[in-house]
Short mmCIF file of C-alpha atoms and ligand atoms in Angstrom, two decimals:
data_model
loop_
_atom_site.label_atom_id
_atom_site.label_comp_id
_atom_site.label_asym_id
_atom_site.label_seq_id
_atom_site.Cartn_x
_atom_site.Cartn_y
_atom_site.Cartn_z
CA MET A 1 103.17 64.05 11.70
CA VAL A 2 106.68 65.24 10.82
CA GLU A 3 109.57 63.09 12.14
CA GLY A 4 111.76 64.89 14.68
CA VAL A 5 115.22 66.01 13.65
CA ILE A 6 118.28 64.20 14.98
CA GLU A 7 119.52 65.94 18.13
CA ARG A 8 122.27 65.32 20.66
CA THR A 9 121.76 65.77 24.41
CA LEU A 10 123.67 65.40 27.66
CA VAL A 11 122.68 62.99 30.41
CA LEU A 12 124.40 62.60 33.77
CA VAL A 13 123.68 59.61 35.97
CA LYS A 14 124.16 61.49 39.23
CA PRO A 15 126.28 60.14 42.11
CA ASP A 16 123.22 58.61 43.83
CA GLY A 17 122.36 56.71 40.64
CA VAL A 18 125.92 55.39 40.33
CA ARG A 19 126.06 54.45 44.04
CA ARG A 20 122.72 52.65 43.80
CA GLY A 21 124.00 50.62 40.85
CA LEU A 22 121.37 52.05 38.49
CA ALA A 23 123.69 53.29 35.73
CA GLY A 24 123.09 50.18 33.61
CA GLU A 25 119.31 50.31 34.11
CA ILE A 26 119.27 53.97 33.05
CA VAL A 27 121.53 53.49 30.00
CA GLY A 28 119.42 50.45 29.04
CA ARG A 29 116.21 52.47 29.01
CA PHE A 30 117.74 54.95 26.56
CA GLU A 31 119.18 52.18 24.39
CA ARG A 32 115.81 50.41 24.22
CA LYS A 33 114.20 53.69 23.15
CA THR A 34 116.68 53.60 20.17
CA LEU A 35 118.68 56.55 21.46
CA LYS A 36 122.32 56.11 20.49
CA VAL A 37 125.16 56.46 23.00
CA VAL A 38 127.76 58.48 21.05
CA ALA A 39 130.08 59.34 23.97
CA ALA A 40 130.39 58.22 27.59
CA ARG A 41 132.63 59.24 30.43
CA MET A 42 132.89 58.37 34.14
CA LEU A 43 134.18 61.31 36.15
CA THR A 44 133.96 63.10 39.47
CA ILE A 45 132.71 66.64 38.92
CA THR A 46 134.87 69.35 40.51
CA PRO A 47 133.24 72.27 42.37
CA GLU A 48 134.40 74.57 39.53
CA MET A 49 132.72 72.38 36.91
CA ALA A 50 129.58 72.10 39.05
CA SER A 51 129.31 75.88 39.26
CA ARG A 52 129.54 76.13 35.46
CA HIS A 53 127.09 73.29 34.85
CA TYR A 54 124.53 74.62 37.34
CA ALA A 55 125.19 78.37 36.81
CA GLU A 56 121.45 79.02 36.23
CA HIS A 57 120.68 77.83 39.79
CA ALA A 58 123.32 79.92 41.64
CA GLY A 59 121.71 81.78 44.54
CA LYS A 60 118.71 79.45 44.88
CA PRO A 61 118.10 77.87 48.29
CA PHE A 62 118.83 74.35 47.05
CA TYR A 63 122.04 75.34 45.21
CA PRO A 64 124.61 74.50 47.94
CA GLY A 65 123.06 71.06 48.48
CA LEU A 66 122.93 70.48 44.74
CA VAL A 67 126.65 71.23 44.31
CA THR A 68 127.52 69.09 47.35
CA HIS A 69 125.58 66.21 45.87
CA ILE A 70 126.80 66.41 42.28
CA THR A 71 130.44 66.52 43.47
CA SER A 72 129.99 63.73 46.06
CA GLY A 73 131.12 60.86 43.84
CA PRO A 74 131.45 59.74 40.25
CA VAL A 75 128.84 60.48 37.62
CA LEU A 76 128.33 58.76 34.27
CA ALA A 77 128.16 61.39 31.54
CA LEU A 78 126.50 60.35 28.28
CA ALA A 79 125.99 62.03 24.96
CA LEU A 80 122.83 60.60 23.42
CA GLU A 81 121.69 61.03 19.86
CA GLY A 82 118.30 60.44 18.29
CA ARG A 83 115.17 62.00 16.87
CA SER A 84 114.06 64.88 19.12
CA ALA A 85 116.54 63.47 21.65
CA ILE A 86 116.38 66.51 23.96
CA SER A 87 112.62 66.37 24.59
CA VAL A 88 112.42 62.56 24.42
CA VAL A 89 115.07 62.19 27.13
CA ARG A 90 113.39 64.81 29.33
CA LEU A 91 110.08 62.92 29.00
CA MET A 92 111.81 59.68 29.98
CA VAL A 93 113.49 61.36 32.98
CA GLY A 94 110.25 62.75 34.43
CA ALA A 95 109.50 65.61 36.78
CA THR A 96 112.24 67.01 39.04
CA ASN A 97 110.50 65.77 42.19
CA PRO A 98 110.29 61.94 42.03
CA GLN A 99 107.08 62.06 44.08
CA ALA A 100 105.48 64.01 41.24
CA ALA A 101 107.20 62.14 38.41
CA ALA A 102 104.90 59.90 36.38
CA PRO A 103 105.21 56.12 36.67
CA GLY A 104 107.19 54.84 33.69
CA THR A 105 109.71 57.66 33.95
CA ILE A 106 113.16 57.12 35.44
CA ARG A 107 112.52 59.37 38.44
CA GLY A 108 108.93 58.13 38.76
CA ASP A 109 109.99 54.48 38.83
CA LEU A 110 113.30 54.66 40.69
CA GLY A 111 113.61 57.98 42.54
CA SER A 112 112.64 58.99 46.05
CA ALA A 113 114.30 62.35 46.85
CA VAL A 114 114.55 65.71 45.08
CA THR A 115 118.24 66.61 45.21
CA PRO A 116 119.53 63.05 44.70
CA ASN A 117 117.04 62.42 41.89
CA LEU A 118 119.26 60.06 39.89
CA ILE A 119 119.74 61.93 36.66
CA HIS A 120 120.34 65.20 34.87
CA ALA A 121 119.25 65.86 31.28
CA SER A 122 119.63 68.98 29.13
CA ASP A 123 116.39 70.95 28.92
CA SER A 124 116.77 72.79 25.57
CA PRO A 125 118.94 72.90 22.45
CA ALA A 126 120.96 75.78 23.93
CA SER A 127 121.51 73.88 27.22
CA ALA A 128 122.45 70.72 25.34
CA GLU A 129 125.07 72.54 23.30
CA ARG A 130 126.55 74.27 26.35
CA GLU A 131 126.50 71.18 28.59
CA LEU A 132 127.88 68.81 25.95
CA ALA A 133 130.80 71.20 25.41
CA LEU A 134 131.46 71.18 29.15
CA PHE A 135 131.54 67.38 29.52
CA PHE A 136 132.86 66.41 26.09
CA PRO A 137 135.18 69.30 25.15
CA SER A 138 136.88 67.29 22.39
CA GLY A 139 133.54 66.91 20.59
CA ASP A 140 134.65 63.39 19.67
CA TYR A 141 131.27 61.71 19.14
CA GLN A 142 131.16 58.20 17.70
CA SER A 143 129.31 57.50 14.49
CA TYR A 144 127.72 54.10 13.93
CA THR A 145 124.55 52.50 12.66
CA ARG A 146 122.22 50.73 15.05
CA LEU A 147 120.89 47.38 13.86
CA ASP A 148 117.41 48.71 14.71
CA ALA A 149 118.08 51.84 12.64
CA GLU A 150 114.85 51.38 10.70
CA PHE A 151 113.04 52.37 13.89
CA ALA A 152 115.42 55.16 14.89
P1 IDP B 1 115.83 69.25 36.46
O1 IDP B 1 117.01 68.39 36.90
O2 IDP B 1 114.56 68.45 36.48
O3 IDP B 1 116.09 69.97 35.18
P2 IDP B 1 116.20 71.80 37.81
O4 IDP B 1 115.09 72.71 38.18
O5 IDP B 1 117.07 72.19 36.65
O6 IDP B 1 115.60 70.34 37.62
O7 IDP B 1 117.10 71.63 39.12
C1 IDP B 1 118.39 71.04 39.02
C2 IDP B 1 118.52 70.03 40.14
O8 IDP B 1 118.50 70.73 41.39
C3 IDP B 1 117.40 69.02 40.27
O9 IDP B 1 117.55 67.90 39.40
C4 IDP B 1 117.50 68.61 41.73
O10 IDP B 1 118.60 67.72 41.92
C5 IDP B 1 117.85 69.95 42.37
N1 IDP B 1 116.65 70.68 42.83
C6 IDP B 1 115.80 71.39 42.07
N2 IDP B 1 114.81 71.95 42.80
C7 IDP B 1 115.04 71.56 44.06
C8 IDP B 1 114.36 71.81 45.29
O11 IDP B 1 113.34 72.51 45.35
N3 IDP B 1 114.89 71.23 46.41
C9 IDP B 1 116.02 70.47 46.37
N4 IDP B 1 116.70 70.21 45.23
C10 IDP B 1 116.22 70.75 44.08
MG1 MG B 2 117.50 71.48 34.79
#
């Protein structure tokens, strides 16, 4: 099997995840998987930023609640790097509805509701590029070697 290429993806620990004190647990799962944190930022998303981030969902019934939630408190934004990082992170996040998310996934293990479902992760290379530019406009990603790099 061919090794995946190194990709970069955006993760947000949503306000419910931060308020529940699960940011460290979530970052730890990605670190243990050998994904590399190359940028991190704690911020409160403005309504304007929320509408850009979630533009694809505008007009859907859950959209107003989604924007209310994502702007309701601080999020932890992470840029993660690793082999096939975009699909690996989505697998680790699990299905949108925590009741349907597989055990072992972040939502499956820790989530209980659909709108406050702990975490956002980019769903494709195009989304990752767009979302990373929104949260890390300087593009200042850190470069370092993990001690477990032989597995990365
Ligand atoms: P994803 O986060 O798994 O990629 P999306 O379909 O992109 O899921 O939806 C974005 C977010 O909108 C979800 O994470 C969840 O917070 C919220 N959401 C999606 N579908 C519903 C729904 O049917 N009811 C309530 N909230 C929803
Ligand atoms: Mg999505």
